[in-house]
């Protein structure tokens, strides 16, 4: 018979062997593992997220080394990327999803995945392309060069339309100082990396905003992930908007966390400190960008109309600073633009339409445009689902709902150069991403207190043992979040499978939405060299004629060289040029007096922009070039694979 406590299933040798009670575990006392092995296993389990993170970044590194961008088609970077890029993005998304939902993981892991996402999203172009993207980024570099060259601001009688940048000089003056501090020749030396830098700058204010309403890190980091993949508009490039948007979020973080109902206010002295900080942020916005102060005013007005944030100090401070700047430094521009601004008020149809020259044309342009629209629509629909599903969250995070809705009235105010719809989407995104994340998560809760008592089960920590008087002031709950545990969101059926698929689809859709127009936005080194050759030889008061402004260095030395882009002229004049290119262009350029010269420039970037935005197609532009080439009125100055440059001969 077997000994007591042993089972008959054991081997016969075990039955005959004497049992040492000191070393043999009994059923009542299970075997204990070695402390060292337990700790080691715990460390391995805790570090598990490093595997998908490093795998994704390795696949990304392989992809960028094996991607050729020398011949982009109408799908931009999408069709050029090596397949391992998409695999890396999928691995990163899966790793993030399983990591952020695991409460045992440290909060640093979701942050690492979000930073990895930004690297794959925003650094890919900086690594792949030998020159910076976006004609507007090159334009801003020219403005900085002007500040460094002239040593100060100049008025419209010297600079014409470009004087508007001297009336909002904050970003450019700061970048001019940075260029001198770094000891580089110009901002083009680092502006290719600006999308990554400006996107990282958004993380801190967004974290502060989201942590105002919840301590659920799943909700916070999923919202940040959705914000990153939903922010495809492209305003993170080297521009005043990129910095102004980060400052806008910084103002909202200060207002949401430090201003509120009277019972929630700090001491008057501390409140004064926050008002000073708020004023500094608002001044930086107002002197740098035209649109962002207006967006900030409507958002602060929406917050001030609620009971929770009925403090008029932030709104009044912003309005006073904004008006002071508009009535002084910005008055010349506003005086000239005011009639058009007044006419656009209330014309919603015209304010949201793209118009001639901004309509995606061709299979690639249309496909990437629809990918962007579907991505934004998906985030907004998810946000609506989160609002409807999470009733308690909707009540607690009502200010974020107002932040998402506040930019909508700007459709009534202006078209902002046919870009208002994109700017409204961008300013709506911080609030929309938060509620969209709530729709994706199976369950989520709003911890209402930061006190240790709120983090301890009620059975172990009675309320009587943790009176508010004994809680350190730094750990006191936010006044607008009562010290009660809120109910979880109701679980969604099939959410465990559907939610990660939706997150993955949104993450993959970001790439065509953000990089689908890289054929337009990328300028090869040959195009940069050709344009630089033009400005190296152009005398003062020369004229540069081009199809459109989509080429690098388009505003180089704009204070001494004039520009004319004929596709921005009336449609009838464009038709005249297409019918008889050389004769009409020679007539348009004939007013330039010696020693100044008149140049005609046609480059790869102009052709791509014209084709993909519904202006002239490549055959029409080729006919223009051939007509100029064969005309005795023009002389070819330079030519390479990226474009051609002609000069108008002096009249005999």
XYZ file of C-alpha atoms in Angstrom, residues 9-624:
616
model
C -0.060 6.622 -9.878
C 3.512 7.178 -8.708
C 6.374 5.079 -9.985
C 7.204 1.978 -7.904
C 10.660 3.314 -7.169
C 9.049 6.361 -5.550
C 6.936 4.060 -3.406
C 9.950 2.119 -2.143
C 12.182 5.151 -1.575
C 12.189 6.556 1.938
C 10.552 9.975 2.207
C 12.640 12.730 3.691
C 10.254 15.226 5.267
C 12.906 17.963 5.151
C 13.268 17.802 1.372
C 10.161 16.110 0.058
C 7.105 18.342 -0.226
C 3.808 17.048 1.028
C 0.432 17.775 -0.454
C -0.360 20.051 2.464
C 2.883 22.065 1.989
C 3.617 22.703 -1.670
C 7.146 23.088 -2.958
C 8.658 26.529 -2.669
C 10.659 27.962 -5.523
C 13.969 29.590 -4.987
C 13.701 33.346 -4.278
C 16.281 34.105 -6.951
C 14.406 32.229 -9.695
C 11.116 33.883 -8.735
C 12.641 37.342 -8.914
C 14.308 36.488 -12.215
C 11.036 35.231 -13.682
C 9.317 38.399 -12.495
C 11.910 40.585 -14.170
C 11.607 38.626 -17.408
C 7.821 38.944 -17.362
C 8.042 42.662 -16.580
C 10.468 43.238 -19.457
C 8.426 41.274 -21.995
C 7.280 44.428 -23.902
C 10.847 45.070 -24.997
C 10.523 42.162 -27.439
C 7.805 43.618 -29.704
C 9.237 47.122 -29.296
C 12.728 46.161 -30.447
C 11.326 43.864 -33.120
C 9.223 46.687 -34.564
C 12.110 49.161 -34.544
C 14.402 46.563 -36.132
C 11.900 45.963 -38.923
C 11.604 49.727 -39.360
C 15.386 50.085 -39.574
C 15.538 47.326 -42.192
C 12.726 48.972 -44.149
C 14.291 52.423 -44.351
C 17.575 50.896 -45.506
C 15.808 49.056 -48.337
C 13.350 51.746 -49.498
C 14.043 53.647 -52.717
C 12.463 57.119 -52.983
C 14.122 58.159 -56.234
C 10.981 57.556 -58.320
C 7.834 58.234 -56.307
C 4.454 57.680 -57.946
C 1.042 59.167 -57.175
C 0.788 57.086 -53.988
C 3.790 58.864 -52.527
C 5.755 56.997 -49.914
C 3.074 54.301 -49.582
C 4.095 52.307 -52.645
C 7.818 52.930 -52.128
C 8.075 51.588 -48.579
C 9.623 48.172 -48.065
C 7.046 45.617 -46.793
C 8.907 45.204 -43.510
C 7.807 48.716 -42.567
C 4.179 47.619 -42.486
C 5.114 44.502 -40.541
C 6.975 46.615 -37.993
C 4.014 48.938 -37.594
C 1.710 45.963 -37.008
C 4.072 44.452 -34.412
C 4.373 47.808 -32.639
C 0.598 48.237 -32.501
C 0.032 44.717 -31.179
C 2.745 45.130 -28.565
C 1.275 48.422 -27.428
C -2.249 47.035 -27.161
C -1.302 44.061 -25.006
C 1.106 46.121 -22.917
C -1.191 49.038 -22.163
C -4.015 46.736 -21.064
C -1.845 44.792 -18.635
C -2.028 46.469 -15.201
C 1.190 44.724 -14.141
C 3.268 46.673 -16.659
C 4.975 49.858 -15.594
C 3.704 53.108 -17.053
C 6.989 53.655 -18.860
C 6.266 50.893 -21.366
C 3.242 52.556 -23.014
C 5.284 55.742 -23.228
C 8.080 53.816 -24.965
C 5.624 52.418 -27.511
C 4.140 55.852 -28.232
C 7.630 57.270 -28.754
C 8.398 54.330 -31.032
C 5.242 55.136 -32.992
C 6.332 58.759 -33.416
C 9.735 57.621 -34.641
C 8.179 55.320 -37.240
C 5.610 57.944 -38.241
C 7.624 61.147 -38.236
C 11.281 60.171 -38.566
C 10.892 57.908 -41.610
C 10.830 60.799 -44.071
C 13.760 62.532 -42.398
C 15.831 59.361 -42.762
C 14.734 58.491 -46.309
C 14.814 61.870 -48.048
C 18.135 63.692 -48.526
C 16.410 67.096 -48.543
C 13.650 68.584 -46.349
C 10.027 68.178 -47.395
C 7.361 70.817 -48.025
C 7.721 74.005 -50.052
C 6.263 75.928 -47.106
C 9.088 74.735 -44.864
C 11.595 76.135 -47.367
C 9.588 79.355 -47.391
C 9.875 79.652 -43.614
C 13.608 79.080 -43.884
C 13.742 82.035 -46.279
C 11.913 84.233 -43.758
C 14.467 83.293 -41.102
C 17.269 84.063 -43.526
C 15.688 87.462 -44.146
C 15.639 88.228 -40.414
C 19.274 87.209 -40.104
C 20.253 89.248 -43.170
C 18.287 92.428 -42.526
C 18.680 92.354 -38.768
C 15.088 93.465 -38.163
C 11.495 93.645 -39.344
C 10.385 95.478 -42.469
C 7.059 96.820 -43.724
C 4.931 96.047 -46.762
C 6.479 98.829 -48.873
C 9.705 96.796 -48.868
C 8.423 93.215 -48.792
C 4.926 93.302 -50.264
C 2.762 90.333 -49.225
C 5.685 88.707 -47.425
C 5.557 91.455 -44.807
C 2.841 89.432 -43.065
C 5.583 87.241 -41.624
C 7.276 90.286 -40.148
C 3.968 91.139 -38.449
C 3.871 87.707 -36.729
C 7.611 87.184 -36.176
C 7.636 85.101 -32.977
C 8.484 81.710 -34.498
C 10.938 83.127 -37.017
C 12.789 85.265 -34.492
C 13.140 82.261 -32.174
C 14.435 80.104 -35.031
C 16.884 82.805 -36.110
C 18.264 82.811 -32.584
C 18.454 78.999 -32.663
C 20.351 79.047 -35.969
C 22.951 81.350 -34.467
C 23.088 79.354 -31.256
C 23.699 76.084 -33.116
C 26.206 77.701 -35.457
C 24.585 76.276 -38.626
C 24.178 78.011 -41.970
C 20.373 77.981 -41.966
C 17.345 76.205 -40.565
C 17.355 73.754 -43.483
C 20.136 71.942 -41.632
C 17.658 70.601 -39.080
C 14.111 71.304 -40.274
C 13.706 67.799 -41.756
C 13.524 66.509 -38.165
C 11.037 69.132 -37.035
C 7.933 66.893 -37.462
C 9.360 64.472 -34.901
C 10.395 67.242 -32.506
C 7.088 69.103 -32.711
C 5.103 65.878 -32.227
C 7.076 64.954 -29.113
C 6.395 68.464 -27.755
C 2.665 67.696 -27.795
C 2.938 64.700 -25.463
C 3.472 66.587 -22.191
C 0.474 68.959 -22.444
C -1.724 66.108 -23.664
C -0.655 63.952 -20.723
C -1.489 66.759 -18.316
C -4.870 67.310 -19.948
C -5.868 63.652 -19.933
C -4.610 63.078 -16.382
C -6.919 65.869 -15.257
C -9.893 63.598 -15.898
C -8.609 60.082 -15.297
C -5.768 58.093 -13.771
C -6.531 55.057 -15.913
C -3.313 54.709 -17.869
C -5.050 52.482 -20.425
C -7.357 55.346 -21.325
C -4.583 57.964 -21.241
C -2.088 56.138 -23.435
C -4.661 54.767 -25.861
C -5.906 58.336 -26.303
C -2.350 59.506 -26.960
C -1.856 56.721 -29.505
C -5.070 57.666 -31.306
C -4.048 61.311 -31.267
C -0.729 60.453 -32.921
C -2.300 58.345 -35.675
C -5.202 60.752 -36.150
C -2.964 63.810 -36.491
C -2.289 63.319 -40.200
C -3.046 66.915 -41.267
C 0.663 67.656 -41.633
C 0.889 70.841 -39.556
C 3.819 69.384 -37.646
C 6.295 70.508 -40.297
C 8.684 73.420 -39.795
C 6.079 76.123 -39.266
C 4.652 78.574 -36.709
C 1.525 76.395 -36.498
C 3.479 73.462 -35.092
C 4.732 75.462 -32.109
C 1.525 77.466 -31.678
C -0.507 74.255 -31.427
C 1.765 72.907 -28.685
C 1.430 76.212 -26.815
C -2.353 76.070 -27.330
C -2.440 72.674 -25.615
C -0.195 74.047 -22.876
C -2.686 76.847 -22.171
C -5.540 74.327 -22.030
C -3.555 72.150 -19.617
C -3.011 75.115 -17.272
C -6.664 76.204 -17.462
C -8.115 72.732 -16.949
C -5.834 71.904 -14.025
C -5.450 75.250 -12.229
C -8.616 77.234 -12.907
C -12.121 76.246 -11.971
C -14.936 76.831 -9.530
C -14.163 79.037 -6.499
C -13.740 76.070 -4.167
C -11.144 74.587 -6.513
C -8.861 77.618 -6.723
C -5.423 77.772 -5.235
C -4.390 80.537 -2.940
C -4.472 83.967 -4.605
C -0.708 84.186 -4.734
C -0.402 80.845 -6.498
C -3.243 81.793 -8.837
C -1.333 84.918 -9.813
C 1.696 82.780 -10.702
C -0.397 80.620 -13.012
C -1.881 83.722 -14.614
C 1.629 84.996 -15.366
C 2.552 81.653 -16.950
C -0.681 81.695 -18.918
C 0.069 85.205 -20.191
C 3.530 84.160 -21.371
C 2.110 81.217 -23.317
C -0.616 83.356 -24.876
C 1.857 86.063 -25.902
C 4.031 83.437 -27.596
C 0.988 82.206 -29.538
C -0.305 85.650 -30.504
C 3.028 86.908 -31.878
C 3.630 83.705 -33.866
C 0.423 82.686 -35.634
C -2.771 84.212 -36.994
C -5.316 81.406 -36.561
C -4.363 79.730 -33.279
C -5.342 82.701 -31.046
C -8.832 82.610 -32.540
C -9.095 78.879 -31.881
C -7.897 79.446 -28.329
C -10.469 82.191 -27.711
C -13.443 80.066 -28.818
C -12.185 77.118 -26.744
C -11.704 79.190 -23.589
C -15.111 80.769 -24.133
C -16.722 77.330 -24.285
C -14.957 76.311 -21.058
C -15.912 79.553 -19.288
C -19.589 78.916 -19.982
C -19.530 75.745 -17.864
C -20.041 75.736 -14.100
C -16.841 73.842 -13.478
C -14.539 76.316 -15.254
C -16.457 79.540 -14.819
C -13.307 81.576 -14.338
C -13.023 84.433 -16.814
C -9.367 85.257 -16.129
C -7.902 82.990 -18.865
C -10.397 84.166 -21.489
C -10.065 87.861 -20.685
C -6.275 87.588 -20.585
C -6.194 85.930 -24.006
C -8.635 88.380 -25.610
C -6.777 91.440 -24.289
C -3.392 90.209 -25.533
C -4.873 89.152 -28.875
C -6.587 92.491 -29.485
C -3.537 94.450 -28.409
C -1.435 92.703 -31.053
C -4.076 92.976 -33.775
C -4.467 96.716 -33.201
C -0.736 97.431 -33.252
C 1.817 95.198 -35.003
C -0.675 93.206 -37.105
C -2.852 96.169 -38.077
C -1.343 96.723 -41.585
C -2.136 93.171 -42.673
C -5.555 93.081 -41.035
C -6.552 96.400 -42.598
C -5.834 95.056 -46.069
C -7.386 91.640 -45.458
C -10.455 92.786 -43.537
C -12.825 93.169 -46.555
C -12.193 89.568 -47.675
C -12.479 88.326 -44.097
C -15.847 90.024 -43.671
C -17.158 88.586 -46.958
C -16.244 85.038 -45.883
C -18.130 85.218 -42.578
C -21.179 82.968 -42.778
C -20.273 81.474 -46.172
C -19.786 77.926 -44.866
C -19.894 76.300 -48.308
C -17.049 78.435 -49.635
C -15.119 78.090 -46.386
C -14.972 74.298 -46.571
C -14.541 73.737 -50.301
C -11.066 73.219 -51.720
C -11.535 74.936 -55.092
C -9.426 74.975 -58.236
C -5.896 73.788 -57.721
C -6.714 71.908 -54.525
C -8.742 68.973 -55.852
C -7.027 65.547 -55.708
C -6.635 64.201 -59.240
C -5.513 60.726 -60.257
C -5.953 57.305 -58.658
C -3.160 57.754 -56.107
C -4.179 61.237 -55.006
C -7.833 60.255 -54.680
C -7.033 57.041 -52.783
C -4.765 58.752 -50.259
C -7.248 61.588 -49.870
C -10.015 59.115 -49.039
C -7.735 57.289 -46.615
C -7.251 60.558 -44.738
C -10.971 61.312 -44.720
C -11.866 57.831 -43.510
C -9.233 58.031 -40.780
C -10.612 61.297 -39.428
C -14.183 60.056 -39.766
C -13.288 56.876 -37.877
C -11.754 58.788 -34.981
C -14.769 61.099 -34.785
C -17.219 58.183 -34.937
C -15.285 56.367 -32.231
C -15.390 59.545 -30.154
C -19.167 59.707 -30.592
C -19.437 56.060 -29.547
C -17.307 56.771 -26.485
C -19.488 59.735 -25.528
C -22.672 57.690 -25.850
C -21.277 54.630 -24.107
C -19.433 56.202 -21.181
C -22.062 58.290 -19.468
C -20.036 58.839 -16.286
C -16.926 59.640 -18.305
C -18.909 62.091 -20.396
C -20.018 63.903 -17.264
C -16.584 64.040 -15.680
C -14.715 64.927 -18.883
C -17.268 67.418 -20.221
C -14.531 70.072 -20.680
C -12.739 67.752 -23.132
C -15.981 67.329 -25.033
C -16.206 71.111 -25.274
C -12.576 71.281 -26.423
C -13.472 68.922 -29.267
C -16.596 70.858 -30.275
C -15.358 74.440 -29.813
C -13.447 74.753 -33.157
C -16.563 73.946 -35.246
C -17.858 77.560 -35.370
C -14.641 78.571 -37.144
C -16.183 77.134 -40.341
C -18.474 80.150 -40.272
C -15.646 82.636 -39.831
C -13.180 82.001 -42.647
C -11.862 79.578 -45.264
C -8.249 80.266 -44.185
C -6.970 79.662 -47.690
C -9.102 76.511 -48.176
C -7.426 74.957 -45.128
C -9.998 75.665 -42.434
C -11.447 72.156 -42.528
C -8.007 70.655 -41.838
C -7.251 73.078 -39.011
C -10.624 72.416 -37.373
C -9.953 68.669 -37.485
C -6.573 69.184 -35.853
C -7.909 71.332 -33.025
C -10.783 68.899 -32.416
C -8.458 65.916 -32.153
C -7.242 66.221 -28.502
C -10.768 65.880 -27.149
C -11.955 63.438 -29.820
C -9.024 61.061 -29.241
C -9.842 60.818 -25.530
C -13.425 59.671 -26.070
C -12.402 57.485 -29.018
C -10.050 55.635 -26.678
C -12.929 55.120 -24.253
C -14.875 53.451 -27.061
C -12.017 51.042 -27.817
C -11.293 49.904 -24.280
C -13.451 47.020 -22.971
C -13.605 48.586 -19.512
C -12.285 51.798 -18.076
C -12.741 53.726 -14.907
C -12.131 57.235 -13.695
C -10.225 57.081 -10.416
C -11.712 60.060 -8.665
C -8.998 60.598 -6.100
C -5.252 60.688 -5.903
C -5.177 59.767 -2.226
C -3.817 56.442 -1.018
C -7.265 55.689 0.367
C -8.724 55.791 -3.105
C -6.164 53.235 -4.248
C -6.883 50.779 -1.422
C -9.888 48.443 -1.269
C -12.611 49.799 0.964
C -12.607 46.699 3.116
C -8.973 47.280 4.051
C -9.017 51.076 4.382
C -12.125 52.405 6.058
C -12.959 56.011 5.405
C -12.680 56.752 9.102
C -8.980 55.789 9.062
C -8.030 58.282 6.329
C -9.598 61.622 7.153
C -8.891 64.463 4.797
C -7.109 66.342 7.558
C -4.477 63.591 7.754
C -3.860 63.434 4.013
C -0.894 65.446 2.696
C -1.939 68.490 0.729
C -0.049 67.319 -2.350
C -2.132 64.140 -2.394
C -5.509 65.743 -1.937
C -7.966 64.931 -4.718
C -8.727 67.498 -7.362
C -11.724 69.521 -6.160
C -13.862 68.660 -9.157
C -13.253 64.904 -8.769
C -15.113 63.635 -5.674
C -13.449 60.894 -3.651
C -15.681 58.088 -4.878
C -14.960 55.207 -7.198
C -16.828 55.532 -10.441
C -18.410 52.560 -12.190
C -16.685 50.806 -15.061
C -17.770 51.255 -18.614
C -20.101 48.504 -19.793
C -18.212 45.819 -21.716
C -18.592 45.712 -25.475
C -19.325 42.397 -27.165
C -16.416 41.179 -29.288
C -14.365 44.186 -28.151
C -11.399 41.963 -27.298
C -11.028 41.188 -31.008
C -12.530 44.245 -32.676
C -10.732 46.972 -30.725
C -7.131 45.970 -31.596
C -8.136 45.532 -35.237
C -9.606 49.028 -35.315
C -6.484 50.416 -33.664
C -4.274 48.612 -36.183
C -6.346 49.824 -39.135
C -6.132 53.428 -37.925
C -2.381 53.115 -37.388
C -1.804 51.731 -40.881
C -4.132 54.322 -42.441
C -1.955 57.104 -41.052
C 0.808 56.343 -43.560
C -1.139 57.081 -46.783
C -2.937 59.961 -45.070
C 0.323 61.599 -43.992
C 2.796 60.505 -46.697
C 0.551 59.875 -49.679
C 1.457 63.235 -51.286
C 5.208 62.907 -50.953
C 5.547 63.079 -54.728
C 4.437 66.699 -54.331
C 6.284 67.440 -51.107
C 9.696 65.909 -51.852
C 12.326 67.821 -53.827
C 15.372 65.810 -54.952
C 18.856 67.302 -54.584
C 18.942 68.108 -58.307
C 15.904 70.368 -57.965
C 17.430 72.138 -54.973
C 20.693 72.647 -56.901
C 18.867 74.039 -59.945
C 16.911 76.612 -57.945
C 19.972 77.573 -55.957
C 21.828 78.176 -59.224
C 19.033 80.552 -60.258
C 19.285 82.719 -57.150
C 23.074 82.704 -57.194
C 23.055 84.494 -60.553
C 19.826 86.557 -60.474
C 20.493 90.335 -60.193
C 18.440 92.505 -57.880
C 14.835 93.193 -58.955
C 14.803 90.133 -61.208
C 11.589 88.194 -61.878
C 11.123 84.431 -61.535
C 8.140 82.959 -63.397
C 7.036 79.418 -62.563
C 3.921 77.281 -62.879
C 3.297 77.279 -59.123
C 5.221 77.805 -55.901
C 5.853 74.116 -55.215
C 9.644 74.028 -55.465
C 12.443 74.409 -52.928
C 13.814 77.844 -52.143
C 10.761 79.360 -53.857
C 11.030 82.441 -51.625
C 14.784 82.593 -51.473
C 15.903 86.242 -51.258
C 12.309 87.399 -51.681
C 13.309 90.868 -50.496
C 15.237 91.450 -53.760
C 13.693 89.039 -56.328
C 10.046 89.035 -57.443
C 7.953 85.969 -58.250
C 4.996 85.206 -60.510
C 3.195 81.829 -60.489
C 0.964 81.751 -63.556
C -1.280 78.871 -62.379
C -2.468 81.147 -59.581
C -3.647 83.724 -62.107
C -7.166 83.791 -63.572
C -8.269 80.692 -65.424
C -8.630 82.633 -68.682
C -5.002 83.742 -68.547
C -3.881 80.190 -67.809
C -5.791 79.068 -70.905
C -4.001 81.771 -72.944
C -0.644 80.437 -71.762
C -1.592 76.874 -72.672
C -2.635 77.976 -76.208
C 0.567 79.934 -76.946
C 3.029 79.454 -74.059
C 6.181 81.190 -75.327
C 4.458 84.291 -76.690
C 2.226 84.899 -73.659
C 5.008 84.231 -71.137
C 7.422 86.508 -73.027
C 4.801 89.263 -72.935
C 4.252 88.760 -69.186
C 7.998 88.903 -68.512
C 8.849 91.812 -70.797
C 8.472 94.511 -68.145
C 11.706 93.657 -66.351
C 14.348 96.313 -66.951
C 18.082 95.701 -67.167
C 20.270 94.859 -65.380
C 17.526 92.705 -63.833
C 16.615 89.508 -65.672
C 13.382 87.530 -66.169
C 13.644 83.764 -65.648
C 11.272 80.912 -66.397
C 11.620 77.896 -64.106
C 9.865 74.549 -64.468
C 10.713 71.756 -62.049
C 9.647 68.281 -61.029
C 7.825 69.547 -57.936
C 5.727 71.994 -59.963
C 4.632 69.269 -62.367
C 3.693 66.902 -59.539
C 1.697 69.579 -57.719
C -0.125 70.670 -60.866
C -1.034 67.117 -61.854
C -2.138 65.833 -58.458
C -4.172 68.934 -57.591
C -6.232 69.242 -60.748
C -4.411 72.069 -62.551
C -2.466 71.327 -65.763
C -1.437 67.771 -66.569
C 2.051 66.668 -67.500
C 1.313 66.789 -71.245
C 0.189 70.413 -71.034
C 3.210 71.435 -68.987
C 5.493 69.549 -71.365
C 3.994 71.568 -74.213
C 4.720 74.770 -72.285
